[in-house]
Amino acid sequence: MKVFKLIVFIFIVLFIMAHAFSGEQRYNLRVENSPFIGSENAPVTIVEFIDYQWPHCVEVGPTIDGLVKEFEDKVKLVIKFYPYRYRDYARIAAEAAVEAWKQGKFAEMHELLIKRSPKLDRESLISYAKELNLDMERFIKAIDNQEGASIIERDLNLAKDLDLYVTPAFYINGIKVLGVRDSDYFKEIILKELQNVKKK
């Protein structure tokens, strides 16, 4: 009897794994008025909740960047800001990203924040903005006055509505993926999503 129960348990686990990306459970996230990298009309959208000071977000950053470049016009990365309130520079880094987005340099700032993290103090952020030739008066005013607060709070509230408490968190065409994963893991989902698009 115990052997039978074990076999049933293994079967259930394998069944769940086999259907992990079947599209049975998808989250519908609004991505309007959010910064993105990649083709606006890409058939696959990766929504990432990010904290630029969190090592796991930094670790997976090059993987996601590589996938967006590899799939060119087929994948779009949409960023949602989820700075953890108890990290020293997570919030101001998000503010810097929002202002860079407003000045048309989001992709460049996003890349710098990941590469240079955890060096995300105010002076470092200002140096990154200079490196990107941003309007410095606007940039400094924005990060000091938290002009991106409405966007950041909107994203934080969305995370709360999704019952999301960890980063990095990804929604690939609505399919939820938590934590650091390798390129092949993400690629499997992306390829299946592209196949689904072809069938429609």
mmCIF file of C-alpha atoms in Angstrom, residues 122-192:
data_model
loop_
_atom_site.group_PDB
_atom_site.id
_atom_site.type_symbol
_atom_site.label_atom_id
_atom_site.label_comp_id
_atom_site.label_asym_id
_atom_site.label_seq_id
_atom_site.Cartn_x
_atom_site.Cartn_y
_atom_site.Cartn_z
ATOM 1 C CA ARG A 122 23.099 59.123 -4.350
ATOM 2 C CA GLU A 123 26.535 60.209 -5.553
ATOM 3 C CA SER A 124 27.013 57.010 -7.528
ATOM 4 C CA LEU A 125 23.638 57.416 -9.199
ATOM 5 C CA ILE A 126 24.517 60.977 -10.138
ATOM 6 C CA SER A 127 27.757 59.742 -11.707
ATOM 7 C CA TYR A 128 25.807 57.165 -13.730
ATOM 8 C CA ALA A 129 23.428 59.874 -14.926
ATOM 9 C CA LYS A 130 26.405 61.979 -16.044
ATOM 10 C CA GLU A 131 27.808 58.941 -17.838
ATOM 11 C CA LEU A 132 24.545 58.688 -19.776
ATOM 12 C CA ASN A 133 24.465 62.418 -20.521
ATOM 13 C CA LEU A 134 21.160 62.939 -18.764
ATOM 14 C CA ASP A 135 19.858 66.385 -17.885
ATOM 15 C CA MET A 136 21.561 66.585 -14.499
ATOM 16 C CA GLU A 137 19.425 69.340 -13.038
ATOM 17 C CA ARG A 138 16.288 67.355 -13.813
ATOM 18 C CA PHE A 139 17.837 64.103 -12.620
ATOM 19 C CA ILE A 140 19.024 65.407 -9.247
ATOM 20 C CA LYS A 141 15.725 67.182 -8.625
ATOM 21 C CA ALA A 142 13.825 63.991 -9.481
ATOM 22 C CA ILE A 143 15.732 61.648 -7.180
ATOM 23 C CA ASP A 144 15.854 64.155 -4.322
ATOM 24 C CA ASN A 145 12.133 64.927 -4.514
ATOM 25 C CA GLN A 146 11.080 61.332 -5.268
ATOM 26 C CA GLU A 147 9.275 62.386 -8.419
ATOM 27 C CA GLY A 148 8.897 58.748 -9.461
ATOM 28 C CA ALA A 149 6.977 57.884 -6.288
ATOM 29 C CA SER A 150 3.593 57.455 -7.974
ATOM 30 C CA ILE A 151 4.993 54.898 -10.438
ATOM 31 C CA ILE A 152 6.974 53.018 -7.794
ATOM 32 C CA GLU A 153 4.029 52.928 -5.373
ATOM 33 C CA ARG A 154 1.766 51.729 -8.174
ATOM 34 C CA ASP A 155 4.126 48.823 -8.819
ATOM 35 C CA LEU A 156 4.450 48.041 -5.108
ATOM 36 C CA ASN A 157 0.666 47.942 -4.816
ATOM 37 C CA LEU A 158 0.468 45.638 -7.827
ATOM 38 C CA ALA A 159 2.948 43.286 -6.161
ATOM 39 C CA LYS A 160 0.787 43.330 -3.038
ATOM 40 C CA ASP A 161 -2.330 42.563 -5.086
ATOM 41 C CA LEU A 162 -0.469 39.606 -6.613
ATOM 42 C CA ASP A 163 0.516 38.410 -3.138
ATOM 43 C CA LEU A 164 4.115 38.780 -4.241
ATOM 44 C CA TYR A 165 6.795 39.175 -1.604
ATOM 45 C CA VAL A 166 10.042 38.126 -3.304
ATOM 46 C CA THR A 167 12.283 39.368 -6.070
ATOM 47 C CA PRO A 168 13.180 38.692 -8.733
ATOM 48 C CA ALA A 169 9.724 37.689 -9.892
ATOM 49 C CA PHE A 170 8.789 37.205 -13.530
ATOM 50 C CA TYR A 171 5.539 36.878 -15.427
ATOM 51 C CA ILE A 172 6.178 35.527 -18.917
ATOM 52 C CA ASN A 173 2.974 36.181 -20.844
ATOM 53 C CA GLY A 174 1.368 35.870 -17.432
ATOM 54 C CA ILE A 175 3.184 32.681 -16.382
ATOM 55 C CA LYS A 176 4.723 33.203 -12.962
ATOM 56 C CA VAL A 177 8.386 32.365 -12.354
ATOM 57 C CA LEU A 178 10.064 33.156 -9.047
ATOM 58 C CA GLY A 179 13.749 33.502 -8.252
ATOM 59 C CA VAL A 180 16.970 33.032 -10.138
ATOM 60 C CA ARG A 181 16.779 30.597 -13.057
ATOM 61 C CA ASP A 182 19.207 29.767 -15.815
ATOM 62 C CA SER A 183 18.791 30.806 -19.431
ATOM 63 C CA ASP A 184 17.489 27.408 -20.553
ATOM 64 C CA TYR A 185 14.671 27.538 -18.010
ATOM 65 C CA PHE A 186 13.403 30.871 -19.330
ATOM 66 C CA LYS A 187 14.054 29.868 -22.926
ATOM 67 C CA GLU A 188 11.821 26.797 -22.635
ATOM 68 C CA ILE A 189 8.886 28.966 -21.613
ATOM 69 C CA ILE A 190 9.600 31.579 -24.281
ATOM 70 C CA LEU A 191 9.784 28.982 -27.056
ATOM 71 C CA LYS A 192 6.499 27.413 -25.964
#
